Amino acid sequence: MELKDGGGGLTKPAAVAACTAMAVFYVAILYFPTLILRLPPPNSFKSFMIRRFVCAAMSSVVSLIVCSLILPIRRWDASNLFGVYGIRVDHIWQALVFPLSLTSFMYTGSFAWKLLSMLQASNEHLNGGGNELVICIKSSFWKFIDWVLSLTSNVSSWRNYLVAPLTEELVFRACMIPLLLCGGFSTYTVIFLCPIFFSLAHLNHLLEYYYQQNCSLTKACAVVGLQLGYTVIFGAYASFLLVRTGHLTAPLIAHIFCNFMGLPVIVSRRSGLVTVAFVMGMLDFVIGPNTNTPFCERGSNYQKHMMTLQSIHMAEEKCCSIHL
């Protein structure tokens, strides 16, 4: 990928300003139909969500276009540009399996709690003379079928498992990480800086809780504060996945999985095994990313690609200053 001739480079303030603008625009456009276009309020929750889906999609497209214009790209090559965004089809199954397996370690406490619940239910069925194994299998099967069916009929499922993860990963990871890396920030700084912009996009929930749901300011701040803390932690993890793998599918599948699982279960009055399982899973979660795999070499190539993009641009800038 070649760079633009001449001109100033992408500085750190410029990269931060661009990321801030994208975060603000991602939220502001959600209120554009009502506040700017003066459209009437939606007559149903489904219409309200579909309107937001369209706004989020527009925000993602605009961010991708603006990012491509800001990045020092001279020769437009679709494959290279998609590579900058982490959009690729090679190693797709690794991008699905490895991040999903790593993310699952955070939920070992949840899995243990669910297993204990199923065993308790099985014992109750056994004492009642029923076939506990068949009942548990049928119950789990039908719950899974209901969840799959809800994906096509429930607009909230579309938001949680498709629109929100896809648009947020495109804007807050695919666009912002290349901008920050090319702006001169180190990899570790980028991993912990991106979640700040990600959390900014959730501050509007404070007003929604306070005004629309009539919550007290203290309760609204507590709920949104917990949500912001969670988004910062997950945002850092998602940024790590993209930098580590160079594949946008990795943070995307982790985002969908976390939305499905919710907050991890840490403790349970039922058994201390839940806490033990959670601690063991977190140890595996911390150790897992340190394991070198051929798939993770894609992340190294991704980082090198960003560094090359930055270094070539700095070299051209230096040459221009010498000629001046």
Coordinates of C-alpha atoms in Angstrom, one line a residue:
M1 CA 0.0 0.0 0.0
E2 CA 1.4 3.3 -1.0
L3 CA 1.1 6.7 0.7
K4 CA 0.1 10.1 -0.4
D5 CA 2.8 12.4 -1.6
G6 CA 3.8 15.3 0.5
G7 CA 1.7 17.0 3.2
G8 CA 1.8 16.6 6.9
G9 CA 1.7 13.3 8.6
L10 CA -1.0 11.8 10.8
T11 CA -0.1 13.2 14.2
K12 CA -1.2 11.9 17.5
P13 CA -3.6 14.8 18.2
A14 CA -5.1 14.3 14.7
A15 CA -5.6 10.6 15.3
V16 CA -7.2 11.3 18.7
A17 CA -9.4 14.0 17.3
A18 CA -10.6 11.7 14.4
C19 CA -11.4 8.9 16.9
T20 CA -13.3 11.3 19.2
A21 CA -15.3 12.6 16.2
M22 CA -16.2 9.0 15.1
A23 CA -17.3 8.1 18.7
V24 CA -19.4 11.3 19.0
F25 CA -20.9 10.8 15.5
Y26 CA -21.7 7.2 16.2
V27 CA -24.0 8.3 19.1
A28 CA -25.2 11.7 17.6
I29 CA -26.5 10.1 14.4
L30 CA -28.9 8.0 16.5
Y31 CA -30.8 11.1 17.4
F32 CA -30.5 12.7 13.9
P33 CA -34.0 11.6 12.6
T34 CA -35.8 13.1 15.6
L35 CA -33.8 16.2 16.4
I36 CA -32.6 17.3 13.0
L37 CA -35.0 15.8 10.4
R38 CA -38.0 16.3 12.8
L39 CA -39.4 12.9 12.0
P40 CA -42.3 11.8 14.2
P41 CA -41.4 9.3 17.0
P42 CA -41.6 5.6 16.0
N43 CA -45.0 4.0 16.7
S44 CA -43.4 0.8 18.0
F45 CA -40.3 -0.5 19.6
K46 CA -39.5 -2.5 16.4
S47 CA -39.7 0.7 14.3
F48 CA -37.6 2.5 16.8
M49 CA -34.8 -0.1 16.6
I50 CA -34.9 -0.4 12.8
R51 CA -34.4 3.4 12.6
R52 CA -31.4 3.0 14.9
F53 CA -30.1 0.1 12.9
V54 CA -30.1 2.4 9.8
C55 CA -28.4 5.2 11.7
A56 CA -25.7 2.9 13.0
A57 CA -25.1 1.4 9.6
M58 CA -24.7 4.9 8.1
S59 CA -22.3 5.8 10.9
S60 CA -20.1 2.8 10.1
V61 CA -20.0 3.5 6.4
V62 CA -19.1 7.1 7.0
S63 CA -16.4 6.2 9.5
L64 CA -14.9 3.6 7.0
I65 CA -14.8 6.2 4.2
V66 CA -13.4 9.0 6.4
C67 CA -10.7 6.6 7.8
S68 CA -9.6 5.6 4.4
L69 CA -9.2 9.3 3.5
I70 CA -7.3 10.2 6.6
L71 CA -4.9 7.2 6.5
P72 CA -1.8 8.0 4.3
I73 CA -2.9 5.9 1.4
R74 CA -1.9 6.8 -2.2
R75 CA -2.6 3.6 -4.2
W76 CA -6.2 2.5 -3.7
D77 CA -6.2 -1.3 -3.5
A78 CA -9.3 -2.9 -2.0
S79 CA -7.5 -6.0 -0.7
N80 CA -4.9 -3.9 1.1
L81 CA -7.5 -1.4 2.4
F82 CA -9.7 -4.3 3.8
G83 CA -6.5 -5.7 5.3
V84 CA -6.0 -2.4 7.2
Y85 CA -9.5 -2.8 8.6
G86 CA -8.8 -6.5 9.5
I87 CA -11.4 -7.6 7.0
R88 CA -10.2 -10.8 5.4
V89 CA -11.3 -14.3 4.6
D90 CA -8.1 -16.2 5.1
H91 CA -7.8 -18.2 8.4
I92 CA -11.5 -17.6 9.0
W93 CA -12.0 -20.7 11.1
Q94 CA -9.1 -19.9 13.4
A95 CA -10.5 -16.4 13.7
L96 CA -13.8 -18.0 14.9
V97 CA -12.5 -20.9 17.1
F98 CA -9.4 -19.4 18.9
P99 CA -11.0 -16.2 20.2
L100 CA -14.2 -18.0 21.1
S101 CA -12.2 -20.6 23.1
L102 CA -10.2 -17.9 24.8
T103 CA -13.3 -15.9 25.7
S104 CA -14.9 -19.0 27.1
F105 CA -12.3 -19.1 29.8
M106 CA -13.8 -16.0 31.3
Y107 CA -17.1 -17.8 31.7
T108 CA -16.0 -21.1 33.3
G109 CA -17.7 -19.9 36.5
S110 CA -20.9 -19.4 34.5
F111 CA -20.6 -22.8 32.9
A112 CA -20.0 -24.4 36.3
W113 CA -23.0 -22.6 37.7
K114 CA -25.2 -23.8 34.8
L115 CA -23.9 -27.4 35.2
L116 CA -24.7 -27.4 38.9
S117 CA -28.2 -26.1 38.1
M118 CA -28.7 -28.9 35.6
L119 CA -27.5 -31.5 38.1
Q120 CA -29.8 -30.2 40.7
A121 CA -32.7 -30.3 38.3
S122 CA -31.7 -33.8 37.3
N123 CA -31.7 -35.0 40.9
E124 CA -35.2 -33.5 41.4
H125 CA -36.4 -35.3 38.4
L126 CA -34.7 -38.5 39.5
N127 CA -36.4 -38.3 42.9
G128 CA -39.7 -37.8 41.2
G129 CA -39.1 -40.9 39.0
G130 CA -38.5 -39.1 35.8
N131 CA -35.7 -39.7 33.2
E132 CA -33.5 -36.8 34.2
L133 CA -31.0 -37.2 31.3
V134 CA -33.7 -37.1 28.6
I135 CA -35.5 -34.2 30.2
C136 CA -32.3 -32.1 30.6
I137 CA -31.3 -32.8 27.0
K138 CA -34.8 -31.9 25.7
S139 CA -34.9 -28.7 27.8
S140 CA -31.5 -27.6 26.6
F141 CA -32.3 -28.4 23.0
W142 CA -35.6 -26.5 22.9
K143 CA -34.0 -23.5 24.7
F144 CA -31.4 -23.4 21.9
I145 CA -34.1 -23.7 19.2
D146 CA -36.0 -20.8 20.8
W147 CA -32.9 -18.7 20.9
V148 CA -32.1 -19.4 17.2
L149 CA -35.7 -18.6 16.2
S150 CA -35.6 -15.3 18.2
L151 CA -32.7 -14.2 16.0
T152 CA -35.1 -13.9 13.1
S153 CA -38.2 -12.6 15.0
N154 CA -36.9 -10.6 17.9
V155 CA -35.5 -7.1 17.1
S156 CA -33.6 -7.0 20.3
S157 CA -31.7 -10.1 19.3
W158 CA -30.7 -8.5 16.0
R159 CA -29.4 -5.5 18.0
N160 CA -27.5 -7.6 20.5
Y161 CA -26.0 -10.3 18.2
L162 CA -25.6 -8.6 14.9
V163 CA -26.1 -4.8 14.4
A164 CA -24.4 -3.6 17.6
P165 CA -21.4 -5.9 17.5
L166 CA -20.8 -5.4 13.8
T167 CA -21.1 -1.6 13.7
E168 CA -19.2 -1.1 16.9
E169 CA -16.3 -3.3 15.8
L170 CA -16.1 -1.6 12.5
V171 CA -16.0 1.9 14.0
F172 CA -14.2 1.4 17.3
R173 CA -11.7 -1.3 16.3
A174 CA -11.4 -1.5 12.5
C175 CA -11.2 2.3 12.0
M176 CA -9.7 3.6 15.2
I177 CA -6.9 1.1 15.7
P178 CA -5.2 1.8 12.3
L179 CA -5.6 5.6 12.9
L180 CA -4.0 5.4 16.3
L181 CA -1.2 3.1 15.2
C182 CA -0.4 5.3 12.2
G183 CA -0.6 8.4 14.5
G184 CA 2.4 7.1 16.3
F185 CA 0.9 5.4 19.4
S186 CA 2.5 2.2 20.7
T187 CA 0.5 -1.0 20.4
Y188 CA -0.1 -1.2 24.2
T189 CA -1.2 2.4 24.3
V190 CA -3.7 1.7 21.5
I191 CA -5.1 -1.3 23.3
F192 CA -5.9 0.8 26.4
L193 CA -6.8 4.0 24.5
C194 CA -9.5 2.6 22.2
P195 CA -11.8 1.5 25.1
I196 CA -12.0 5.2 26.2
F197 CA -13.6 6.1 22.9
F198 CA -15.7 3.0 23.1
S199 CA -17.0 4.0 26.5
L200 CA -17.8 7.5 25.2
A201 CA -20.4 5.9 22.9
H202 CA -22.3 4.6 26.0
L203 CA -22.6 7.9 27.9
N204 CA -25.9 8.6 26.2
H205 CA -27.4 5.8 28.3
L206 CA -27.1 8.0 31.3
L207 CA -29.6 10.5 29.8
E208 CA -31.8 7.7 28.6
Y209 CA -32.0 6.1 32.1
Y210 CA -32.5 9.4 33.8
Y211 CA -35.1 11.0 31.5
Q212 CA -36.8 8.1 29.6
Q213 CA -36.9 5.5 32.4
N214 CA -37.4 8.0 35.2
C215 CA -34.5 6.6 37.3
S216 CA -32.9 8.6 40.0
L217 CA -29.6 10.3 39.1
T218 CA -27.7 8.2 41.6
K219 CA -29.2 4.9 40.2
A220 CA -28.6 6.0 36.6
C221 CA -25.0 6.9 37.4
A222 CA -24.5 3.5 39.2
V223 CA -25.9 1.5 36.3
V224 CA -24.1 3.4 33.6
G225 CA -20.9 3.4 35.6
L226 CA -21.0 -0.4 35.8
Q227 CA -21.7 -0.5 32.1
L228 CA -18.8 1.8 31.3
G229 CA -16.4 -0.2 33.4
Y230 CA -17.5 -3.4 31.6
T231 CA -17.2 -1.7 28.1
V232 CA -13.7 -0.4 29.0
I233 CA -12.5 -3.9 29.9
F234 CA -14.1 -5.5 26.9
G235 CA -12.9 -2.7 24.6
A236 CA -9.3 -3.4 25.7
Y237 CA -9.8 -7.1 25.1
A238 CA -11.4 -6.6 21.7
S239 CA -8.6 -4.2 20.7
F240 CA -6.1 -6.8 21.8
L241 CA -7.8 -9.5 19.7
L242 CA -7.6 -7.4 16.5
V243 CA -4.0 -6.4 17.1
R244 CA -3.0 -9.9 18.0
T245 CA -4.7 -11.7 15.1
G246 CA -5.1 -8.9 12.5
H247 CA -8.6 -10.3 11.9
L248 CA -11.7 -8.3 12.6
T249 CA -13.7 -11.6 12.9
A250 CA -11.8 -12.3 16.2
P251 CA -13.2 -9.3 18.2
L252 CA -16.6 -9.6 16.4
I253 CA -17.2 -13.2 17.5
A254 CA -16.0 -12.4 21.0
H255 CA -18.4 -9.4 21.1
I256 CA -21.4 -11.6 20.1
F257 CA -20.5 -14.3 22.6
C258 CA -20.1 -11.8 25.4
N259 CA -23.5 -10.2 24.6
F260 CA -25.0 -13.7 24.7
M261 CA -23.4 -14.7 28.0
G262 CA -23.7 -11.4 29.8
L263 CA -21.6 -10.8 32.9
P264 CA -19.5 -13.8 34.2
V265 CA -20.7 -15.6 37.3
I266 CA -18.0 -15.2 39.9
V267 CA -19.6 -16.6 43.1
S268 CA -22.6 -18.7 44.0
R269 CA -24.2 -19.6 47.2
R270 CA -24.9 -23.0 45.8
S271 CA -21.2 -24.1 45.7
G272 CA -17.7 -22.8 46.0
L273 CA -16.8 -24.7 42.9
V274 CA -18.2 -21.8 40.8
T275 CA -15.6 -19.5 42.2
V276 CA -12.8 -22.1 41.8
A277 CA -13.9 -22.6 38.2
F278 CA -13.9 -18.9 37.6
V279 CA -10.4 -18.4 39.0
M280 CA -9.0 -21.3 37.0
G281 CA -10.6 -20.0 33.9
M282 CA -9.2 -16.6 34.4
L283 CA -5.7 -18.0 34.8
D284 CA -6.1 -19.9 31.5
F285 CA -7.5 -16.7 30.0
V286 CA -4.4 -14.7 31.1
I287 CA -2.0 -17.4 30.0
G288 CA -3.7 -18.2 26.7
P289 CA -2.7 -15.0 24.8
N290 CA 0.9 -15.7 25.6
T291 CA 0.8 -18.9 23.6
N292 CA 2.4 -18.5 20.2
T293 CA 0.4 -20.0 17.3
P294 CA 0.8 -19.6 13.5
F295 CA -2.6 -17.8 13.5
C296 CA -1.2 -15.1 15.8
E297 CA 1.5 -14.4 13.3
R298 CA -1.2 -12.7 11.3
G299 CA -1.4 -10.2 14.1
S300 CA 2.3 -9.6 13.9
N301 CA 2.0 -9.0 10.2
Y302 CA -0.9 -6.6 10.9
Q303 CA 1.2 -4.6 13.3
K304 CA 4.2 -4.6 10.9
H305 CA 1.9 -3.5 8.1
M306 CA 0.7 -0.5 10.3
M307 CA 4.3 0.3 11.3
T308 CA 5.4 0.2 7.6
L309 CA 2.5 2.5 6.7
Q310 CA 3.7 4.9 9.4
S311 CA 7.4 4.7 8.8
I312 CA 7.2 5.2 5.0
H313 CA 5.0 8.2 5.6
M314 CA 7.5 9.7 8.1
A315 CA 10.3 9.1 5.6
E316 CA 8.4 10.9 2.9
E317 CA 7.6 13.7 5.3
K318 CA 11.3 14.0 6.2
C319 CA 12.3 14.1 2.6
C320 CA 9.8 16.9 1.9
S321 CA 11.2 18.9 4.8
I322 CA 14.7 18.5 3.6
H323 CA 13.8 19.8 0.1
L324 CA 12.1 22.7 1.7

